[in-house]
Coordinates of C-alpha atoms in Angstrom, one line a residue:
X1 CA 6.0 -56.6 -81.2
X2 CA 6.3 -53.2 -79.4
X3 CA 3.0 -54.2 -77.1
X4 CA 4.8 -57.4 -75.6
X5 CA 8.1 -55.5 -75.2
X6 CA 5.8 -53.1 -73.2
X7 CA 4.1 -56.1 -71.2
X8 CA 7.7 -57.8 -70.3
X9 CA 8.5 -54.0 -69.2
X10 CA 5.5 -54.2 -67.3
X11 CA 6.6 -57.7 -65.6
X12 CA 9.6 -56.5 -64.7
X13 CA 8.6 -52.7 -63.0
X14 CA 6.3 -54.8 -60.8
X15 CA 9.2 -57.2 -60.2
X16 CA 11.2 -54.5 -58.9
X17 CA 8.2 -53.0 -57.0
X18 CA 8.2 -55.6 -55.6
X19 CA 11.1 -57.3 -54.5
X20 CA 12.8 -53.7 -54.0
X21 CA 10.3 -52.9 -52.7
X22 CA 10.7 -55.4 -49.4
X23 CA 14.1 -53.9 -49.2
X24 CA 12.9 -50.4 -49.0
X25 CA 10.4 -50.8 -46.4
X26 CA 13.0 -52.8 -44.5
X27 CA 14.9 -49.5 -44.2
X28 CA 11.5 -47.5 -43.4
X29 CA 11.0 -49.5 -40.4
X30 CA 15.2 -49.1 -39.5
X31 CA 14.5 -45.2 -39.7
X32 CA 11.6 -45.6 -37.6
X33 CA 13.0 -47.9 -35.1
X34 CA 14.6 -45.3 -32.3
X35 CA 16.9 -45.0 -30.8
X36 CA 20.4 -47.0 -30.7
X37 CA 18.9 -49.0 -27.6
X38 CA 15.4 -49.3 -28.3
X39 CA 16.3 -50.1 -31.9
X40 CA 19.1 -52.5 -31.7
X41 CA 16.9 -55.6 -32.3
X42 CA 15.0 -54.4 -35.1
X43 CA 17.4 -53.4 -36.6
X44 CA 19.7 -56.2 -36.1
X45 CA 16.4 -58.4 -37.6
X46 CA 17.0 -56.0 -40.6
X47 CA 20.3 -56.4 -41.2
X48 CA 20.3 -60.4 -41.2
X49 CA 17.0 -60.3 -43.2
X50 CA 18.4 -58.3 -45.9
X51 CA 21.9 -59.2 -45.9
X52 CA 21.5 -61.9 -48.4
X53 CA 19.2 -60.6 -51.2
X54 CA 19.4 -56.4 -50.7
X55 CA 21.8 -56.4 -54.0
X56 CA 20.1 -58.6 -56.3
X57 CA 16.6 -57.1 -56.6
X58 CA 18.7 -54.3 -58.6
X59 CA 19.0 -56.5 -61.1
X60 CA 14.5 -56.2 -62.0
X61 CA 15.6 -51.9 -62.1
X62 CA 18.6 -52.2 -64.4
X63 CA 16.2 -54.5 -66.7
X64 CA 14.0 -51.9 -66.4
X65 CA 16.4 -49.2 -67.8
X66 CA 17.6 -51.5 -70.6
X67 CA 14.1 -52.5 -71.9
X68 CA 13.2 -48.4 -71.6
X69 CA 16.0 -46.7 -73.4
X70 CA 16.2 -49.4 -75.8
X71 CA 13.1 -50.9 -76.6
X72 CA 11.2 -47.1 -76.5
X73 CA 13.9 -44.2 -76.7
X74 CA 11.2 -41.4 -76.8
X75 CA 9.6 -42.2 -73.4
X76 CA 13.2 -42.6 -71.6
X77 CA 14.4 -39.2 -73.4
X78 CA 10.7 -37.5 -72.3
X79 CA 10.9 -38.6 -68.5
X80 CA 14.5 -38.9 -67.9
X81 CA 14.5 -34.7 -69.7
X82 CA 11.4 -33.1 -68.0
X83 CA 12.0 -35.0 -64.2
X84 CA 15.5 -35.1 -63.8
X85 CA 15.3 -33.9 -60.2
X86 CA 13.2 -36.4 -59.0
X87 CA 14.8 -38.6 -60.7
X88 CA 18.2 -37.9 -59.7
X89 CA 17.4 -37.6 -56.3
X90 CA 16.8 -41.2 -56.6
X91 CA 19.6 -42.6 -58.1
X92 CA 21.2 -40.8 -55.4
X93 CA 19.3 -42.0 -52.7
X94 CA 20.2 -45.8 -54.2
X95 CA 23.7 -45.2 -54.1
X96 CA 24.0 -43.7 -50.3
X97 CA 21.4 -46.5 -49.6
X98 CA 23.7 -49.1 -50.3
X99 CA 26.6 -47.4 -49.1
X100 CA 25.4 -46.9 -45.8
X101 CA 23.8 -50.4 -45.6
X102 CA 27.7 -52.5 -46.8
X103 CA 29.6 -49.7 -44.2
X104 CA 27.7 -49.0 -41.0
X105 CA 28.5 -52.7 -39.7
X106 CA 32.3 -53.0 -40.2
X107 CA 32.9 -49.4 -38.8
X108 CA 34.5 -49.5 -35.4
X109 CA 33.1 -45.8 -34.5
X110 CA 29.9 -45.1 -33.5
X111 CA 29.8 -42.1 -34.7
X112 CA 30.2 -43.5 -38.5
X113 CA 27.7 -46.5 -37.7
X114 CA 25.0 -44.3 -36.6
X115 CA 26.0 -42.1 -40.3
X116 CA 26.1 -44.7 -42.4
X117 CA 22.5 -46.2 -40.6
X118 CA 21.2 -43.0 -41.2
X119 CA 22.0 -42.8 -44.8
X120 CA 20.8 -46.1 -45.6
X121 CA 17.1 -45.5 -43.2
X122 CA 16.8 -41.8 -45.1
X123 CA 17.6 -42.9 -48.7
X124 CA 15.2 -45.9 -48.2
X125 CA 12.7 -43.2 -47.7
X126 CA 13.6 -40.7 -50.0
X127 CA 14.3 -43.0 -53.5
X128 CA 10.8 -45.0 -53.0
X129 CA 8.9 -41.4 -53.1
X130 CA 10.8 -40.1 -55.7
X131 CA 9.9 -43.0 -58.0
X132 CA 6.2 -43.0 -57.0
X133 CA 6.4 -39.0 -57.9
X134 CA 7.8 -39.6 -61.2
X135 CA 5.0 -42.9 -61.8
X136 CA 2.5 -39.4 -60.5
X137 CA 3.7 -37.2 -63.1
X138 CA 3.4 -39.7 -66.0
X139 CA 0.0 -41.1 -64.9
X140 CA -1.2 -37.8 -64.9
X141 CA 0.0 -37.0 -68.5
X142 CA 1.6 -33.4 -67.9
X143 CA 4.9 -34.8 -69.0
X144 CA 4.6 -35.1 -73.0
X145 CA 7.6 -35.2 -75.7
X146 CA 9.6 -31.9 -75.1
X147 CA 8.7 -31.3 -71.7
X148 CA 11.5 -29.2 -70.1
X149 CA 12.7 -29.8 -66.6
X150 CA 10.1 -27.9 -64.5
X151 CA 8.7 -28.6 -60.9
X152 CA 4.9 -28.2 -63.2
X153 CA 6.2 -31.8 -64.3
X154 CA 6.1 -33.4 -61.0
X155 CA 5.0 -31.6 -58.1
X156 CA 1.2 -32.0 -58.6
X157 CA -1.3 -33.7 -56.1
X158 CA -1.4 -36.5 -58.4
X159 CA 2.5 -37.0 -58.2
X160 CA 2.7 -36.5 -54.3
X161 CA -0.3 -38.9 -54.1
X162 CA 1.7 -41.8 -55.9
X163 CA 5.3 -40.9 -54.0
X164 CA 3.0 -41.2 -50.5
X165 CA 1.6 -44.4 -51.5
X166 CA 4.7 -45.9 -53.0
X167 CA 6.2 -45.1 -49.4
X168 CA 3.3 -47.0 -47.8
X169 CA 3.2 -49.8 -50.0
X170 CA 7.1 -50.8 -49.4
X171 CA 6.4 -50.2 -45.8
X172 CA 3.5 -52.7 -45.9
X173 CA 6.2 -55.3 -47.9
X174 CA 9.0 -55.1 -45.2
X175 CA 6.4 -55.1 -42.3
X176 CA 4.8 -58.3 -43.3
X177 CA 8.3 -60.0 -44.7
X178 CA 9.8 -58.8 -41.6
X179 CA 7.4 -60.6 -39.4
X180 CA 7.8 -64.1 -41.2
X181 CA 11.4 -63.7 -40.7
X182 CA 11.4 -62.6 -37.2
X183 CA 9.1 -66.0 -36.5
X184 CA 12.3 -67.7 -38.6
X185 CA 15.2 -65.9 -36.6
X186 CA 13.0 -67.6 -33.2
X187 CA 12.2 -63.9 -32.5
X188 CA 8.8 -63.9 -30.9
X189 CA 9.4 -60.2 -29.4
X190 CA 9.8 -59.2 -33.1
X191 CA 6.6 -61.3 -34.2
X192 CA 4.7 -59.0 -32.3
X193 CA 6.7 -56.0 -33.0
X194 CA 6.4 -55.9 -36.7
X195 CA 3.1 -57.4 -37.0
X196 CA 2.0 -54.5 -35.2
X197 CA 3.4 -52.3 -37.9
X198 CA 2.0 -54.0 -40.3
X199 CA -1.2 -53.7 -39.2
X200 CA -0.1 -49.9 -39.2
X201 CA 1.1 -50.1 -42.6
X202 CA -2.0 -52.0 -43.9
X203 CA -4.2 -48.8 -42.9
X204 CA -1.4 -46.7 -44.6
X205 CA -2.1 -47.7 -47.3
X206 CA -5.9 -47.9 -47.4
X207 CA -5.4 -44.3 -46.8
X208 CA -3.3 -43.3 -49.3
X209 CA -5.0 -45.7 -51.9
X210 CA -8.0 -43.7 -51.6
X211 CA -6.1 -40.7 -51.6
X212 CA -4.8 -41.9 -55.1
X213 CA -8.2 -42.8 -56.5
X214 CA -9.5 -39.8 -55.5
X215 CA -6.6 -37.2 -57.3
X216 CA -6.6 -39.5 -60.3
X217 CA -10.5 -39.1 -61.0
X218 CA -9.4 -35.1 -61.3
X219 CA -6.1 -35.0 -62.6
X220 CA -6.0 -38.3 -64.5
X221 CA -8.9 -39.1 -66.1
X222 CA -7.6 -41.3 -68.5
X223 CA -5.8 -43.5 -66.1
X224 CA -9.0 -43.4 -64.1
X225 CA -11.3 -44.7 -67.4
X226 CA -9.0 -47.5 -67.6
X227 CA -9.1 -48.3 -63.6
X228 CA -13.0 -48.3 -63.9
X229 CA -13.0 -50.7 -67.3
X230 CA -11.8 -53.9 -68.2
X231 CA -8.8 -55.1 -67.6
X232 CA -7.7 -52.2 -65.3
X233 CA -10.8 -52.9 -63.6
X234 CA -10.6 -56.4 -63.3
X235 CA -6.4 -55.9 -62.0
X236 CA -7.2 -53.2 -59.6
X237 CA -9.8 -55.6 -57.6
X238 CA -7.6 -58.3 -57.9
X239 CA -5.1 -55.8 -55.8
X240 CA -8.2 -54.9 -53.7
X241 CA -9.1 -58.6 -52.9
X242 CA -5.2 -59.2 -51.8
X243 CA -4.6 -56.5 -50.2
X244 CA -7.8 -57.5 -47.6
X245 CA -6.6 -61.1 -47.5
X246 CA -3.3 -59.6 -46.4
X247 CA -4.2 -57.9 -43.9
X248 CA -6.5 -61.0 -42.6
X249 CA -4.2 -63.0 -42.9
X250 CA -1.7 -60.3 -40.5
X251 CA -4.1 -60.7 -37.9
X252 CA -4.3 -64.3 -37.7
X253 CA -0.7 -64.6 -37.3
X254 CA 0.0 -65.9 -40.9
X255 CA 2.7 -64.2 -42.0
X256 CA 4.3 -66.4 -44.5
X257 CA 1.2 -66.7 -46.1
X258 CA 0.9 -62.9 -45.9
X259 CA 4.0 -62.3 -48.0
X260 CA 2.1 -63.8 -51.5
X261 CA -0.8 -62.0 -50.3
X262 CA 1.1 -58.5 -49.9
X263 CA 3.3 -59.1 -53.0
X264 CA -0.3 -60.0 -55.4
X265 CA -1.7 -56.8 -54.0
X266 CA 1.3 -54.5 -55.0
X267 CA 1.9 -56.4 -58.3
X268 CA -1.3 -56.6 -59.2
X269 CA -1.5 -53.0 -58.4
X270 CA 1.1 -52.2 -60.8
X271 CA -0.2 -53.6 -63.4
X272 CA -3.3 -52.3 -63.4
X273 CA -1.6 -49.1 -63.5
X274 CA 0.2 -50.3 -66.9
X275 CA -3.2 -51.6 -68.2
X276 CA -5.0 -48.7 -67.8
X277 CA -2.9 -46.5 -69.6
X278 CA -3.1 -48.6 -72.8
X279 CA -1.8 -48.0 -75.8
X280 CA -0.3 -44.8 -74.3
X281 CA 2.9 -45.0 -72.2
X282 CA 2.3 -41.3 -71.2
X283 CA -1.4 -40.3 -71.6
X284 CA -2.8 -39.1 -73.9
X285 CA 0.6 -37.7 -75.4
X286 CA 2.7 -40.5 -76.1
X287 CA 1.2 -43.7 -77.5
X288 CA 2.9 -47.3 -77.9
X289 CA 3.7 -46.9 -81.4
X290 CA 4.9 -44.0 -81.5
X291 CA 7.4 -44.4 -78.9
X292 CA 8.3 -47.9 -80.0
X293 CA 12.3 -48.2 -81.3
X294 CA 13.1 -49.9 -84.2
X295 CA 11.2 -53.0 -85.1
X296 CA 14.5 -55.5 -85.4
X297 CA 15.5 -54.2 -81.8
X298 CA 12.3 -54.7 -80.4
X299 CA 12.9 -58.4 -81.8
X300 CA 16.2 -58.8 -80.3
X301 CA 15.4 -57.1 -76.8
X302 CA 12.6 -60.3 -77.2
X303 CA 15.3 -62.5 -77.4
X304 CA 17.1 -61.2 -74.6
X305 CA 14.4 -61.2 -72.1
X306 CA 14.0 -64.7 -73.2
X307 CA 17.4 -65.4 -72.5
X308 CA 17.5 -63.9 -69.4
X309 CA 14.4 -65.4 -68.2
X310 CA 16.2 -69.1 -68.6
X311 CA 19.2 -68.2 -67.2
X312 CA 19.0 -65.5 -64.7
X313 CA 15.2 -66.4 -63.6
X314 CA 15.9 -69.5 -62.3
X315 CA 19.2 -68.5 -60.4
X316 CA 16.8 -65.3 -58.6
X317 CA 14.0 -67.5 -57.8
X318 CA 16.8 -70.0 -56.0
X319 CA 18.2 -67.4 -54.3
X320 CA 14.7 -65.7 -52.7
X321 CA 14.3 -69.5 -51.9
X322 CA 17.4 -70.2 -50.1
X323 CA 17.0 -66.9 -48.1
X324 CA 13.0 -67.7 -47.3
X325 CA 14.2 -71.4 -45.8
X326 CA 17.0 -70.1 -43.7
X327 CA 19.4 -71.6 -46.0
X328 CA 21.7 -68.4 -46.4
X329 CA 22.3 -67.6 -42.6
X330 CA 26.0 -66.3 -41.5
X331 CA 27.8 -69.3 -39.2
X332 CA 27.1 -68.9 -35.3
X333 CA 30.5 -69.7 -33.3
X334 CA 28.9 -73.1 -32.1
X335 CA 29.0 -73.9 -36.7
X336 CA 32.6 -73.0 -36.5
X337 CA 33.4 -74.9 -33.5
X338 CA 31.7 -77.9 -35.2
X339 CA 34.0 -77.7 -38.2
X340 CA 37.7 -77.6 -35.7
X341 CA 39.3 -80.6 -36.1
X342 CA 39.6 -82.7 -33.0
X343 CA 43.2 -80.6 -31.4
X344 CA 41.3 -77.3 -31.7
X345 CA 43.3 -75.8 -34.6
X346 CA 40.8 -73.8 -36.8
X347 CA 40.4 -75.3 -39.9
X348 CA 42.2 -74.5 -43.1
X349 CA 41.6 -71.8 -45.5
X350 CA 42.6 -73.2 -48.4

C-alpha cells in the first residue's frame, strides 16, 4: 500500500516538474530577455503563451503536498523542519511569481509594470533552485528524522548541483515550448529566437547533468547505486535517449515534436531519481515503511488519487489541449467586430 502511494507521489512530482516546469522557464527567458525595447516581443510571446495554463499546473504541487503530509507525515515533518529556508524562500517566490505575472499587464505605470515583471522573471528563478536544492539535500541523505534547521542541510555541492540543474531543465522546457508556440502565434522572428536558446539550454543542461552525476558518485552514493542498476539505470537512459532526440529534433526545426521529447527527458529524469532511492524516501535514514502513515489513510489517499484522476485528469489534459491548438486565444478587434450586429452597436452583455 505505502509503495504505490509513494509511486502516484512520484507521478505527480514529475507532473509538476514538468508542466511547472514550462512555466518557470517561461519566466527565465522573460528575465533574460533585456531590455523593455529589445524584450517587448518575447515577452509579449510569454505572456499569451502562458496566460491560459500558468495557474493550473499548481494543481500537480498542491497534490504533492497532500499525498506528503498525509500519506507519509515523517518525511514532510523531516524536510519541511531541517530546510525551512529554502523552502520558504520558495513558497515565496511562487506567491510574488504569480503576483507579478496577474499585475504587471493592467498597471497603467511603467514604473509598476517593469516591478511586477521583475518579480515574476526573479521568482521564476529563485523558487525552481530552491526546489532542486531541497531534491540536493534529500538525495544526498544529510537530512534524517530530527534534523534541525541548519545551512549543513542544504548548502552542499550536491544541493547546489540539483538547484543549477532544476534551473536549466525548466529553461530547456519553456525554450522548446516557446518555440512551438511562437511558430503558432505566426512568429517566425521568435522561431529563431527561442530556438536559439534552446539550443543554449540543451547544452545547459548537459553541463550541469554531468555536474550532478559527478557530485552524486561522492556525496550520494546510494542514489548513485541505484542510477547505475536496474530500474534507475534503465530510467536515467531513457532520460538520456530523450533528451538527445530533443535536441535533434531542435535543430531540425521540429519543435512540436520537441515538446514530448523535452517533457520524457525531464520526467523520465525524475523518476529515476525516485527509483533509485528505493525503499528509502531519504537515504539511508528514512525508509518507506517507516515513514508510511496509517495503513486506512494510505487506502483512502488511494481512493482519492483515483478520484481525482477521473475527474480532474481528464479536465487538465483538455485544457493543455485547447491551449496547444490555439483554441484558448484572447479575441483580436477584427473577432469583436465580427460579433456587432449589423447597426454597429456592440453586442449585449447579458
Amino acid at each position: 500500500m505505502a509503495a504505490l502511494v509513494a509511486f502516484v507521489l512520484l507521478l505527480a512530482v514529475a507532473a509538476y516538474a514538468c508542466a511547472g516546469g514550462t512555466d518557470y522557464g517561461a519566466g527565465f527567458w522573460d528575465l533574460t530577455a533585456g531590455g523593455a525595447e529589445r524584450g517587448r516581443r518575447p515577452r509579449w510571446l510569454i505572456d499569451h503563451a502562458m496566460a491560459p495554463v500558468w495557474e493550473v499546473n499548481n494543481v500537480w504541487l498542491v497534490f504533492v503536498l497532500v499525498l506528503t503530509w498525509t500519506g507519509f507525515p515523517v518525511l514532510f515533518q523531516t524536510v519541511f523542519t531541517a530546510m525551512w529556508l529554502p523552502l520558504a524562500l520558495a513558497a515565496l517566490g511562487m506567491v510574488l511569481r504569480g503576483a507579478g505575472f496577474a499585475l504587471r499587464k493592467p498597471v497603467r505605470r511603467l514604473s509598476r509594470r517593469r516591478l511586477y515583471g521583475a518579480a515574476f522573471a526573479v521568482s521564476s528563478l529563485l523558487t525552481p533552485f530552491c526546489l532542486g536544492v531541497t531534491v540536493g539535500a534529500i538525495a544526498s541523505g544529510r537530512v534524517v528524522p530530527g534534523t534541525e534547521a541548519v545551512a549543513h542541510a542544504w548548502f552542499s555541492a550536491a544541493s547546489l548541483a540539483f538547484g543549477l540543474l532544476t534551473v536549466a531543465s525548466t529553461a530547456l522546457l519553456g525554450a522548446v515550448f516557446l518555440t512551438a508556440d511562437a511558430a503558432r502565434f505566426e512568429a517566425p522572428d521568435l522561431v529563431g529566437y527561442f530556438r536559439v536558446r534552446a539550443l543554449c539550454a540543451f547544452v545547459a543542461v548537459a553541463l550541469t547533468a554531468a555536474g550532478v552525476l559527478v557530485v552524486t558518485h561522492g556525496d550520494a552514493p546510494y542514489v548513485w547505486h541505484g542510477l547505475t542498476h536496474g530500474a534507475g539505470l534503465g530510467l536515467a537512459v531513457a532520460s538520456a535517449v530523450s533528451f538527445l532526440v530533443t535536441g535533434l529534433l531542435v535543430l531540425r526545426g521540429r519543435a512540436r515534436w520537441a515538446r514530448f521529447g523535452a517533457v520524457a527527458a525531464v520526467g523520465a529524469a525524475v523518476l529515476a531519481w525516485g527509483f533509485a532511492q528505493r525503499p528509502y524516501l531519504i537515504p539511508t535514514s528514512l525508509s518507506l515503511a517507516d515513514a508510511a502513515g496509517d495503513s486506512q489513510t494510505l487506502a483512502w489517499l488511494l481512493v482519492v488519487s483515483l478520484v481525482a484522476l477521473l475527474l480532474v485528469g481528464p479536465a487538465v489534459g483538455l485544457l493543455y489541449w485547447l491551449d496547444t491548438h490555439g483554441e484558448l486565444e484572447p479575441l483580436a478587434d477584427s473577432d469583436l467586430r465580427r460579433t456587432r450586429p449589423a447597426g454597429g452597436a456592440p453586442p449585449d452583455d447579458d
